Amino acid sequence: GMILKNGRIAATESVEEIHRQGKTIEEFYREKVEKEA
């Protein structure tokens, strides 16, 4: 799945994958932003 520029997850499989990794959507997105900064 893709993450849109507004921070919303486009595909539900992405949400499920993030939760399998033990992260919330907010944590995942924050890490992504920090890596790209």
Coordinates of N, CA and C in Angstrom, one line a residue, residues 1-4 8-11 14:
G1 N 0.8 -1.2 0.0 CA 0.0 0.0 0.0 C 0.9 1.2 0.0
M2 N 0.2 2.4 -0.2 CA 0.9 3.6 -0.3 C 0.6 4.5 0.9
I3 N 1.5 5.4 1.2 CA 1.2 6.5 2.2 C 1.0 7.8 1.4
L4 N -0.1 8.4 1.5 CA -0.4 9.7 0.8 C 0.3 10.8 1.5
R8 N -2.4 9.9 5.3 CA -3.4 8.8 5.4 C -2.8 7.6 4.7
I9 N -3.2 6.4 5.2 CA -2.8 5.2 4.6 C -3.8 4.8 3.5
A10 N -3.3 4.6 2.3 CA -4.3 4.4 1.2 C -4.8 2.9 1.2
A11 N -4.1 2.0 1.7 CA -4.5 0.6 1.6 C -4.5 -0.1 3.0
S14 N -1.6 -2.0 4.4 CA -0.5 -1.3 5.0 C -0.7 -1.1 6.5

